[in-house]
Coordinates of C-alpha atoms and ligand atoms in Angstrom, one line a residue:
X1 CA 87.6 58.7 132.5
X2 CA 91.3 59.0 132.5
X3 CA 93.0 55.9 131.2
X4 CA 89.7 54.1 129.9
X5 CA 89.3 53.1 126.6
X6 CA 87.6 51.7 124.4
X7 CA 90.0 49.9 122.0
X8 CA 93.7 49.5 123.5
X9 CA 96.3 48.5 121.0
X10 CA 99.6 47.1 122.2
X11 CA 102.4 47.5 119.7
X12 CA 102.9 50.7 117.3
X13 CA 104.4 48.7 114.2
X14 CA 102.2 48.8 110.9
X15 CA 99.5 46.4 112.2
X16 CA 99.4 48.6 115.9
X17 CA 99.5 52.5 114.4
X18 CA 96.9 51.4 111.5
X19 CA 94.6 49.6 113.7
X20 CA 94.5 52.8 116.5
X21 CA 94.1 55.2 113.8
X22 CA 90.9 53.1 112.3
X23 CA 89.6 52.2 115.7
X24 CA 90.0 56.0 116.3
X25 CA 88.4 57.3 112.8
X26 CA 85.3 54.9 113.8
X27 CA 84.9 56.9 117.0
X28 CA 86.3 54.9 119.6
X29 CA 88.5 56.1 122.5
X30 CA 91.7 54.7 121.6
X31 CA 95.3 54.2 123.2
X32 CA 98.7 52.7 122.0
X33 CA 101.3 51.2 124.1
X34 CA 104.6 50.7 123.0
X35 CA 107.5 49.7 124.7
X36 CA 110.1 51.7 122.8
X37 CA 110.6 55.6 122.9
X38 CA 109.6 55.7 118.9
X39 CA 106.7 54.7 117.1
X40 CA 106.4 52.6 114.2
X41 CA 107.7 49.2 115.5
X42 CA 109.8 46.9 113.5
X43 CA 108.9 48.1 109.8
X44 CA 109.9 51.8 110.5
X45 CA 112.5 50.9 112.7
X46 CA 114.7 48.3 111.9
X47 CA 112.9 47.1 108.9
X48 CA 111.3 48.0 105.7
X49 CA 112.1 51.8 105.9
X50 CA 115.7 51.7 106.9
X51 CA 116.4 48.9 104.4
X52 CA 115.0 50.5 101.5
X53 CA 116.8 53.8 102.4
X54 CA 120.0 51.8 102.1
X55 CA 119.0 49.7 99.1
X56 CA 118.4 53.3 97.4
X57 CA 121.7 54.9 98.8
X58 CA 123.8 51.5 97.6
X59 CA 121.8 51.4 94.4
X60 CA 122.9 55.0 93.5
X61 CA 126.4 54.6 94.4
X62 CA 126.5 51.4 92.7
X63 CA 125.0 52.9 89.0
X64 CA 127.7 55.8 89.7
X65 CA 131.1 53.5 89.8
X66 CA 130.0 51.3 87.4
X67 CA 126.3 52.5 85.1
X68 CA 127.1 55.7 84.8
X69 CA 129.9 55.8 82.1
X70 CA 127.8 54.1 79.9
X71 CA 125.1 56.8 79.8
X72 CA 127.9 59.1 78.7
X73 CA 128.6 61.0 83.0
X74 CA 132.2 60.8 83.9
X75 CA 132.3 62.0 87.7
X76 CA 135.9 61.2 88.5
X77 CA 136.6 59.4 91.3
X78 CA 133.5 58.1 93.3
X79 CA 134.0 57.2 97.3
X80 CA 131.2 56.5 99.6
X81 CA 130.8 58.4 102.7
X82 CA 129.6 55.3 104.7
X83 CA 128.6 57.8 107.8
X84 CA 126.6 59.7 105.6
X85 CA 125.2 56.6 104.0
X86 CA 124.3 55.3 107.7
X87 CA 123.0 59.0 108.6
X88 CA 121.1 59.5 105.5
X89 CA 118.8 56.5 106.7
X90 CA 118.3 57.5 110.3
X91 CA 117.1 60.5 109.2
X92 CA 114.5 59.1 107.1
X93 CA 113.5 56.4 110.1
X94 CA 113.0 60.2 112.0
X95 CA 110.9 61.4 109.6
X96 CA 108.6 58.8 109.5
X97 CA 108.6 58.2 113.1
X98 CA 107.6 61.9 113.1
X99 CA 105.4 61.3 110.9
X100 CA 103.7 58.6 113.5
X101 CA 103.6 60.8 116.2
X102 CA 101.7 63.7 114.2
X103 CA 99.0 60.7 113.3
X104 CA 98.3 60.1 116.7
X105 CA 98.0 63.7 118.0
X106 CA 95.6 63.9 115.0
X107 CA 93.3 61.3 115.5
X108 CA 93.3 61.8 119.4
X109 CA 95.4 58.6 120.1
X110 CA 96.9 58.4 123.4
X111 CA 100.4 57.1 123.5
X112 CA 101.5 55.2 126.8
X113 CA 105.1 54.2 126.5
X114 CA 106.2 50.9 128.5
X115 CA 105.8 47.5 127.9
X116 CA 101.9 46.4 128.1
X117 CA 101.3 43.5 130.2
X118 CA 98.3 42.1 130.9
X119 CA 96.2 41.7 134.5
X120 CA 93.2 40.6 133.4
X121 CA 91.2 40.2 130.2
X122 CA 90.2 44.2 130.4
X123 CA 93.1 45.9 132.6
X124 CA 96.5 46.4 131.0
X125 CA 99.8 47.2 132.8
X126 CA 102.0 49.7 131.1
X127 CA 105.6 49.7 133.0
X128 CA 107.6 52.7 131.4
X129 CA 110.8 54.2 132.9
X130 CA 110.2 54.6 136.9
X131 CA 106.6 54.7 135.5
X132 CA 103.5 52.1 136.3
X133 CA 100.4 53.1 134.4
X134 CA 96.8 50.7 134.5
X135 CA 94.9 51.1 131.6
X136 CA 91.2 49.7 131.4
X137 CA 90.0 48.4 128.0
X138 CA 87.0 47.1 126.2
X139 CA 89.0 45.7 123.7
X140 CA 93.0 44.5 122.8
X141 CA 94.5 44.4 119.9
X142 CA 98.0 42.7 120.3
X143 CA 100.4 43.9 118.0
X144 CA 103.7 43.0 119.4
X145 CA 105.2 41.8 116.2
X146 CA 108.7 39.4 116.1
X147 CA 112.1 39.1 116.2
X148 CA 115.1 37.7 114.5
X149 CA 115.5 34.0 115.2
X150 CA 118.4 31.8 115.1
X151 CA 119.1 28.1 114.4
X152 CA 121.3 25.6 116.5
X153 CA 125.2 26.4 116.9
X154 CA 124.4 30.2 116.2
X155 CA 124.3 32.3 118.9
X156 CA 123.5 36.5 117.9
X157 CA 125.9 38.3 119.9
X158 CA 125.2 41.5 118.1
X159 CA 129.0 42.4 117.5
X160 CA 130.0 39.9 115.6
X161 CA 127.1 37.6 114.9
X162 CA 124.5 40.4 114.2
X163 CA 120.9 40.2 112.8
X164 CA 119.5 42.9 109.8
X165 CA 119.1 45.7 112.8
X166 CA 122.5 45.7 113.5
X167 CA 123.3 44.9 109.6
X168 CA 121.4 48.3 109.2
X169 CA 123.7 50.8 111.3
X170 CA 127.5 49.1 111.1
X171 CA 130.0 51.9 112.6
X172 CA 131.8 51.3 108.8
X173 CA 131.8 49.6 105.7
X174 CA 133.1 46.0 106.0
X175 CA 135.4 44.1 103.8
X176 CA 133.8 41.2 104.3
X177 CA 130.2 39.3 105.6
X178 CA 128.5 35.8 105.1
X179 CA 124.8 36.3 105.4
X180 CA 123.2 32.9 106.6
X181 CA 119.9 32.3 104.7
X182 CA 119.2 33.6 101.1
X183 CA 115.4 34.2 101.7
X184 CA 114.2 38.0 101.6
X185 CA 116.3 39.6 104.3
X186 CA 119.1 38.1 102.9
X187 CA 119.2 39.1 99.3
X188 CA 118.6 42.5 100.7
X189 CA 121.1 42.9 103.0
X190 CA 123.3 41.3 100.5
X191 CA 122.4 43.7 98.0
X192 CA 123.2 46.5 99.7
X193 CA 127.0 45.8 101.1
X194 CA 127.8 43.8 97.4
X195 CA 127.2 47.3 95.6
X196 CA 129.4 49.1 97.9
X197 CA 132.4 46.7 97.6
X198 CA 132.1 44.3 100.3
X199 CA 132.6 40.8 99.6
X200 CA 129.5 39.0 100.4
X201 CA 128.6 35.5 100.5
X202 CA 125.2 33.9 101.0
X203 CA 124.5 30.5 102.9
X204 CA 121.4 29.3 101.8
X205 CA 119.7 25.3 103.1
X206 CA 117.7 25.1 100.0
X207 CA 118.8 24.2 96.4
X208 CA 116.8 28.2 95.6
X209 CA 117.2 31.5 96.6
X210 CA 114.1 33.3 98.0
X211 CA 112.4 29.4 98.2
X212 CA 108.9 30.0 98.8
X213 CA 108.7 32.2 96.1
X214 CA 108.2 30.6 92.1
X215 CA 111.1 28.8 91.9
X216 CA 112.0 30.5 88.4
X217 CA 112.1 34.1 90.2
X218 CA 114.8 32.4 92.8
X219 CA 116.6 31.0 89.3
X220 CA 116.6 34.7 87.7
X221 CA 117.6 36.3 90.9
X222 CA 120.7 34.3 91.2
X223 CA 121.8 35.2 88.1
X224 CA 121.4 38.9 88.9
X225 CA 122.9 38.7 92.3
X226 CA 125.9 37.0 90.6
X227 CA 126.6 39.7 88.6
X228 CA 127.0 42.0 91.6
X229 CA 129.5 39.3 92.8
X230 CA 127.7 38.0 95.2
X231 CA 128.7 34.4 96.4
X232 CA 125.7 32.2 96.7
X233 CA 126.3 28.7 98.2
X234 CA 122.9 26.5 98.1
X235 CA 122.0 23.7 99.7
X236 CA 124.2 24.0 102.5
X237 CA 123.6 23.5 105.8
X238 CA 124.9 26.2 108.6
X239 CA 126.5 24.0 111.6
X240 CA 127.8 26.7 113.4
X241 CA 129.2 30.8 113.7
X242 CA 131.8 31.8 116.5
X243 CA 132.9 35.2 117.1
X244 CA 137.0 35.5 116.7
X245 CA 137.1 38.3 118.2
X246 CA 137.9 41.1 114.9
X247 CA 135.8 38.7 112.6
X248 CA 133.0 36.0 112.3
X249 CA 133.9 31.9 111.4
X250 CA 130.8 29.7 110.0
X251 CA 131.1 26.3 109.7
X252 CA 128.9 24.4 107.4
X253 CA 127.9 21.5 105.3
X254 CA 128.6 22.0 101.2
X255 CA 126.3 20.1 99.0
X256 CA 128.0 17.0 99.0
X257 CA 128.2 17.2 103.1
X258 CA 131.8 18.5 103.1
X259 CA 132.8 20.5 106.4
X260 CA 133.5 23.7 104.8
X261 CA 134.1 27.4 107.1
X262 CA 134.2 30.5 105.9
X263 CA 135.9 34.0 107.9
X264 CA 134.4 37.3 107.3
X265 CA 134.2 40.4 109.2
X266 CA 130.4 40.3 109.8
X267 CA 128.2 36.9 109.8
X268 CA 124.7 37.8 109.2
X269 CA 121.6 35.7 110.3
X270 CA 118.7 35.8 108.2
X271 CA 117.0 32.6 108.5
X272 CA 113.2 34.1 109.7
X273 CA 111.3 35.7 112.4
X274 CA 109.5 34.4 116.0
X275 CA 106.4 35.9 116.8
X276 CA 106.9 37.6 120.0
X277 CA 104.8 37.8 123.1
X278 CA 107.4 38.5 125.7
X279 CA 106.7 40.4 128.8
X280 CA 102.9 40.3 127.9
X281 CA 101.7 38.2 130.5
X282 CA 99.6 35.8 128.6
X283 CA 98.7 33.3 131.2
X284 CA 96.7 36.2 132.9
X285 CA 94.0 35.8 130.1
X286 CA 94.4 32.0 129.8
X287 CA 96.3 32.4 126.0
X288 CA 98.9 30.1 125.6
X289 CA 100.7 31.1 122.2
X290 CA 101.2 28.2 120.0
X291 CA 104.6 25.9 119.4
X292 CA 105.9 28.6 116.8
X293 CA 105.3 31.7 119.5
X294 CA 102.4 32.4 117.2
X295 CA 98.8 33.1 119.1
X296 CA 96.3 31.6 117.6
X297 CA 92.9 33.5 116.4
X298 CA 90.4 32.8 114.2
X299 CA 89.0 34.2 110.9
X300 CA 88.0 37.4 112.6
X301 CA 90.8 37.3 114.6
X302 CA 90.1 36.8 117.9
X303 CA 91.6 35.5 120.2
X304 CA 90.7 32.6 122.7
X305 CA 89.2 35.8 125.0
X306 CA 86.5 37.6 123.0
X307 CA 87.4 41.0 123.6
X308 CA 91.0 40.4 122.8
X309 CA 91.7 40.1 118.8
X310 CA 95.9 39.8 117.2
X311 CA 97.2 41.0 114.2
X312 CA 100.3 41.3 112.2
X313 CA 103.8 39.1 112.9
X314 CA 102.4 37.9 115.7
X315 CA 99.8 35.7 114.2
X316 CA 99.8 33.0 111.5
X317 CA 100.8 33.9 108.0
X318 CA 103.5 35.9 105.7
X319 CA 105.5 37.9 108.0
X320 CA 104.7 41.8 106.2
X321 CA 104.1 45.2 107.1
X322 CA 100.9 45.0 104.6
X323 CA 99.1 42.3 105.5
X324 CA 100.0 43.7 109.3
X325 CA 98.1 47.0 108.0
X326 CA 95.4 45.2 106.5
X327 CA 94.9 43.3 109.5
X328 CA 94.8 46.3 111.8
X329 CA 92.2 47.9 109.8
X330 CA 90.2 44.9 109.8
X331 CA 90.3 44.4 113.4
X332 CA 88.8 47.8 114.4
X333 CA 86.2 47.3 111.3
X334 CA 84.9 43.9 112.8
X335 CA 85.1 46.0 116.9
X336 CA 82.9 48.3 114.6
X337 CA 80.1 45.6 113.4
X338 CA 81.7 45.7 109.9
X339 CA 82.0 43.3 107.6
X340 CA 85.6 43.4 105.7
X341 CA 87.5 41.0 104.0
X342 CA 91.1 40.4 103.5
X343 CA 92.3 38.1 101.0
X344 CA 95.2 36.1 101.8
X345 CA 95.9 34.5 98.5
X346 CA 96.5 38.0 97.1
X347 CA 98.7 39.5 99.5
X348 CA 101.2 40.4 97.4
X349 CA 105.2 39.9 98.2
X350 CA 108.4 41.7 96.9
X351 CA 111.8 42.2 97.4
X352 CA 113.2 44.8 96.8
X353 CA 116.7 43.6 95.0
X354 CA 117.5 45.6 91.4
X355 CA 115.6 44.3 89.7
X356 CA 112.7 43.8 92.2
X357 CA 111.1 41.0 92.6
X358 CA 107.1 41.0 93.4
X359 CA 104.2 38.1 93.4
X360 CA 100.6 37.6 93.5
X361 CA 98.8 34.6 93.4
X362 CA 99.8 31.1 93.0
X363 CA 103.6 29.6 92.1
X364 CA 103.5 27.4 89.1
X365 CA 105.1 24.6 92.2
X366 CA 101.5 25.3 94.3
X367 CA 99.3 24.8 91.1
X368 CA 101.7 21.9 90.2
X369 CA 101.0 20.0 93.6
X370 CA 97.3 20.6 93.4
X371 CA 96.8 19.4 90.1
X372 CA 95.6 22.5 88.7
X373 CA 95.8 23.1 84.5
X374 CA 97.1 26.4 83.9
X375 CA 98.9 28.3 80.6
X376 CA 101.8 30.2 81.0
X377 CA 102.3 33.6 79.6
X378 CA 105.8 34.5 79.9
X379 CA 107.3 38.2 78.3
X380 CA 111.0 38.8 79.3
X381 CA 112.4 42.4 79.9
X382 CA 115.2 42.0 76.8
X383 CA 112.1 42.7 74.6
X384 CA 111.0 45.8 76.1
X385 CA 111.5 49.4 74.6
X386 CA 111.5 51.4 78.3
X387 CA 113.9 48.6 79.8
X388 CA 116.0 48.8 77.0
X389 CA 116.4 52.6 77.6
X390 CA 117.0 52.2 80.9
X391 CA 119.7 49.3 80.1
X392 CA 117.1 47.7 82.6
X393 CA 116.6 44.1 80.8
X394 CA 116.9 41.8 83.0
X395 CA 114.2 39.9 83.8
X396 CA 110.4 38.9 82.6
X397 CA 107.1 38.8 83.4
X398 CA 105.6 35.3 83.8
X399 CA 101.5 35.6 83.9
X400 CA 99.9 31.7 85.3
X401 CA 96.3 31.8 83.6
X402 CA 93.5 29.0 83.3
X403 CA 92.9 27.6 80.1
X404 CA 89.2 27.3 80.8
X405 CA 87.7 30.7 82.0
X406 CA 91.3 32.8 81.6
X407 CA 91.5 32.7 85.3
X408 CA 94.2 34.6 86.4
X409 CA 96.3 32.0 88.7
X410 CA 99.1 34.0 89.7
X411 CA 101.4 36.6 88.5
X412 CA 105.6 36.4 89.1
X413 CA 107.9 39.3 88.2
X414 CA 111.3 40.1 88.6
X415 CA 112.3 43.3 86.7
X416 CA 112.7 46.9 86.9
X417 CA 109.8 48.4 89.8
X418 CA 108.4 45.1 90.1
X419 CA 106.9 46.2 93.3
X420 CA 105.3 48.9 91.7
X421 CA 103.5 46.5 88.4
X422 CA 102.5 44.1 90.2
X423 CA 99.8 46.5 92.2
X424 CA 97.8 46.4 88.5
X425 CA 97.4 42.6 88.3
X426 CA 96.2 42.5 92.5
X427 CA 93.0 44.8 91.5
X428 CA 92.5 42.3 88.7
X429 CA 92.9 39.1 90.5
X430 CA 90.5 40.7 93.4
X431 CA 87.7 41.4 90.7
X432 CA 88.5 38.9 88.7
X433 CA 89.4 40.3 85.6
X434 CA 90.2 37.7 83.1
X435 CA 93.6 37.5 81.2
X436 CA 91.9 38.7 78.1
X437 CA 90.6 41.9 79.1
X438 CA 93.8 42.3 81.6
X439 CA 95.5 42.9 78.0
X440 CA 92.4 44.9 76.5
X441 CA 93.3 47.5 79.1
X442 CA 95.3 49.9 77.9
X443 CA 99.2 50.0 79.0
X444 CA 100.8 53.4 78.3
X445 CA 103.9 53.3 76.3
X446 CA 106.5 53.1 77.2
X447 CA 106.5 51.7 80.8
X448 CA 107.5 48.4 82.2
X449 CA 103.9 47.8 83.3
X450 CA 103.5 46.9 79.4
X451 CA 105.2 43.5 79.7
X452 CA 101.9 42.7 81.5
X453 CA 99.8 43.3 78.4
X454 CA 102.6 41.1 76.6
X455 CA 102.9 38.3 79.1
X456 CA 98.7 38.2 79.4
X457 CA 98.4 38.3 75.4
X458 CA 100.7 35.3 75.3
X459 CA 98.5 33.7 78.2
X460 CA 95.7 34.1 76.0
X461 CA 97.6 32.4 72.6
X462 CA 97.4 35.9 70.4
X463 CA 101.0 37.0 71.1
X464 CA 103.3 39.6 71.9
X465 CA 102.3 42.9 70.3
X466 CA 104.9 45.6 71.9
X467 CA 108.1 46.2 71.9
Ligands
FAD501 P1 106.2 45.1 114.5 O1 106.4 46.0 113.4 O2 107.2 44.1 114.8 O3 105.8 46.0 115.7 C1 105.6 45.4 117.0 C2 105.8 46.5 118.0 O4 105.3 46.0 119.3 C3 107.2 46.9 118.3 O5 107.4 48.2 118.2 C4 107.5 46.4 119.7 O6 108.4 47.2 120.4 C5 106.1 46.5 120.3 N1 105.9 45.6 121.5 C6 106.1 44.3 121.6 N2 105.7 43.8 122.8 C7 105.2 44.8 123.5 C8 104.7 45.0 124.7 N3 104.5 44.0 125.6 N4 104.3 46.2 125.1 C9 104.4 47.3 124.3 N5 104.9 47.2 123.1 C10 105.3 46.0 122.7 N6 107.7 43.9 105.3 C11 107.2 44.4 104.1 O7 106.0 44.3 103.9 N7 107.9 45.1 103.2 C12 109.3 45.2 103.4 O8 109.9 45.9 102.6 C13 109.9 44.7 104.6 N8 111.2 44.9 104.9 C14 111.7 44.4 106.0 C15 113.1 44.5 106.3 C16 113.6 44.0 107.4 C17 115.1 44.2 107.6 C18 112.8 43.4 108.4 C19 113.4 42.9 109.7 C20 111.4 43.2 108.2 C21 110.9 43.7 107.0 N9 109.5 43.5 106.7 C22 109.0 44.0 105.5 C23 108.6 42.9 107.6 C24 107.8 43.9 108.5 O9 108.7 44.8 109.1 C25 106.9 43.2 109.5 O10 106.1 42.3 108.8 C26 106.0 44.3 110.2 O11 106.8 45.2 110.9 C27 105.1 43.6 111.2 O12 104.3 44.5 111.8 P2 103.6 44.3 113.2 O13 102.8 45.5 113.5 O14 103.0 43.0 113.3 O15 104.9 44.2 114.2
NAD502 P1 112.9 34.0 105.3 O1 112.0 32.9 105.8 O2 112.5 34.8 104.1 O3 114.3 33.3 104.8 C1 115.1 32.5 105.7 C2 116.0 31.7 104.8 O4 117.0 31.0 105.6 C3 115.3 30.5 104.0 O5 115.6 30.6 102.7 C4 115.8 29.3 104.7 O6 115.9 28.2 103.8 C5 117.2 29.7 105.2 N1 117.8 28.9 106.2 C6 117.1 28.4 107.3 N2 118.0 27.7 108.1 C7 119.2 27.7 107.5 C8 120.5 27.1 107.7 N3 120.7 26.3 108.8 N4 121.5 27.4 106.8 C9 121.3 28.1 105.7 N5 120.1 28.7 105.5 C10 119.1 28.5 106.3 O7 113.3 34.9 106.5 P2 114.1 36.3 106.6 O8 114.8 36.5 105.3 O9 114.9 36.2 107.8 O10 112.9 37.3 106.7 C11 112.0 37.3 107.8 C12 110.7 37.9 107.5 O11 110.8 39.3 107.3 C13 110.1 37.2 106.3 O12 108.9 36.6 106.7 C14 109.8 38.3 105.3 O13 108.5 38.3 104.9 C15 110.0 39.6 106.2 N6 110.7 40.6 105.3 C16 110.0 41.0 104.2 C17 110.7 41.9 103.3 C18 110.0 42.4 102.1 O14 108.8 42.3 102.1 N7 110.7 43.0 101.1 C19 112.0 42.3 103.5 C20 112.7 41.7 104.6 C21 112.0 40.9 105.5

């Protein structure tokens, strides 16, 4: 029947499109609802895609002006076309939102545009433009994701006082822009504008950049963001931003509790996401989302209302489109009578500053406060032949092993295509490879992926055998 389904999913960001497209490869009649005109949500929106595409463009340009000479190019005078630079990454959000809508029409997905609210615990109003649609389910899977959040004295007015999305399509390149928080978004954004000339300066609370990763990673990355001449202030408390009309003012608190303010043509908040469950009529099914917006759902995640599960930003835990994905797919695999698994611990995280930065596992702080004994294997990037060739040697790989059975604890990187190594050591934390035969495997030569085998050979007490 028209507008019954079987599985309804509300949200197309990486936890929504993944967890139709399951729900529909297990053969269940499945719509998406999504309040914007493109798919994709957050991540391919606003998010990971169009970051990345700038982090590329500004990488580029940045190795250009001031790598470049050094591999013997001379190209003159380099400018940036900032429209270009701007257009270059919508065009890739368009692709992949293409993409999206290509996925549905092949798995038979019905798309219902409008915001999703529910009636009851099985009928779903969809209110589009001048459109009212009432969709029956069997089952919900909430996807709605989150937003930026702010803290006391700083109010986003988007012109002045802007978040990443605007941060991610400015109408030119600014001279200027204080980024409050140094945690992921922020070292990203200020990534990008340092390396095409603007003057950035990050406000972060805690005494660390990126703070709930290893603290050593934070350490490294501020030296690498410093040569980019990047302004970090730490442990320093944001009081306040006003817009002054052609520029931004934050006031804060230095180390020492000094008033201190800083001017700039942009101020950028970056200090986390809210889950958000706005306009989804909640109290209709008797859910009441928690004091962090979160709703809460247990290990198979379900909701309070056993027909309705949650997935994604929307629910406890890191804020990523991966464990989103992962989520989605386990969702329609549980509808299905499956049994997966996800396993939170090895979610890994990355950001993607140059060098990256990427993690799996346990900090050496986490093993520190539960009293666990661990070895450290630690190889830096200085010492390896491929980062040397691509003047890439910053950075190390730091391995977190147990003495006893070679355990491996946790892995931290930062260093060229972190993101990309640290996919190796997740498939041997899952099956539990031990640190020994993580450095039996053979590494070819010469990638970065061979500081592994280095930093798990030191783990083990034999010792670096690669250069
Ligand atoms: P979302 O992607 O937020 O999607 C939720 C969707 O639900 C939205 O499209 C919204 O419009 C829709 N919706 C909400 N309410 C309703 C309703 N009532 N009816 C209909 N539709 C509704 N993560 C990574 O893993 N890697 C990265 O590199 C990365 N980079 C990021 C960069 C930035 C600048 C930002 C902001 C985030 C980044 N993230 C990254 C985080 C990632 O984007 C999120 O973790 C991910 O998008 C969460 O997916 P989701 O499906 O839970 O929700
Ligand atoms: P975050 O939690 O990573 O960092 C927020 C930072 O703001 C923290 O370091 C915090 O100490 C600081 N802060 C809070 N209050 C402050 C104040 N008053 N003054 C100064 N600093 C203050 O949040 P985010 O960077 O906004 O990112 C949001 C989410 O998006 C994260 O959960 C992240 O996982 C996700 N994300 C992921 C990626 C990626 O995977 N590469 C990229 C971007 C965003």
């Amino acid at each position: 029947m028209e507008n019954q389904y079987d599985v309804i999913v509300i949200g197309s960001g990486p936890g929504g499109y993944v967890s139709a497209i399951r729900a529909a490869q297990l053969g269940y009649k499945t719509a998406i609802v999504e309040k914007y005109s493109t798919l994709g949500g957050t991540c391919t929106n606003v998010g990971c895609i169009p970051a990345k595409a700038l982090l590329d463009s500004s990488e580029h340009y940045h190795q250009a002006k001031d790598q470049f000479k050094t591999h013997g190019i001379n190209l003159g005078d380099i400018h940036l076309d900032f429209s270009q630079f701007i257009l270059r990454k919508s065009d890739v959000v368009k692709q992949n939102t293409a993409g999206l809508v290509y996925l549905m029409k092949k798995n038979k997905i019905d798309v219902h545009q409008g915001v999703g609210s529910f009636m009851d615990a099985t009928h779903l109003k969809v209110t589009g433009d001048n459109k009212e649609t009432i969709l029956t389910g069997q089952y919900f899977v909430i996807a709605t994701g989150s937003k930026p959040s702010s803290i006391p004295g700083v109010t986003i007015d988007k012109q002045r006082i802007i978040t990443s999305t605007e941060g991610l399509s400015l109408p030119a390149r600014p001279a200027s822009m204080v980024i409050i928080g140094g945690g992921v978004i922020g070292v990203e954004m200020a990534s990008v504008y340092a390396r095409i000339g603007t003057e950035v300066t990050i406000i972060e609370y805690t005494d660390s950049l990126i703070p709930t990763m290893d603290k050593e990673l934070g350490k490294a990355l501020f030296k690498t963001l410093s040569k980019l001449n990047i302004k970090i202030l730490l442990s320093s408390k944001v009081q306040a931003a006003s817009n002054t009309g052609a520029s931004a003012t934050v006031n804060f608190l230095d180390p020492d509790g000094k008033e201190q303010a800083i001017t700039a043509d942009y101020c950028l908040v970056a200090v986390g996401r809210r889950a958000y469950t706005d306009g989804l009529n909640l109290q209709a099914i008797g859910i009441t989302p928690e004091k962090n917006g979160k709703i809460a759902v247990n290990k198979q995640l379900q909701t309070i209302v056993p027909n309705i599960y949650a997935i994604g930003d929307v629910i406890d835990g890191p804020m990523l489109a991966h464990k989103a994905e992962d989520e989605g797919t386990f969702v329609a695999e549980i509808i299905h009578g499956l049994k997966p698994h996800i396993k939170y611990d090895l979610i890994p995280s990355v950001v993607y500053t140059w060098p990256e930065v990427a993690a799996a596992g346990a900090t050496e702080e986490q093993l520190k406060a539960q009293g666990v004994v661990y070895k450290v294997g630690r190889f830096p990037y200085m010492a390896s032949a491929r980062a040397r060739a691509s003047m890439d040697t910053d950075g190390f790989v730091k391995v977190l092993v147990s003495p006893q059975y070679g355990e491996v604890l946790g892995v931290h990187i930062i260093g060229p295509r972190a993101a990309d190594v640290i996919a190796q050591t997740v498939v041997g934390m899952e099956y539990e490879i031990t640190a020994a035969d993580m450095a039996r495997l053979c590494y070819a030569h010469p990638t970065y992926s061979e500081a592994l085998k280095d930093a798990f050979l030191i783990a083990t007490g034999q010792g670096a055998i690669n250069i």
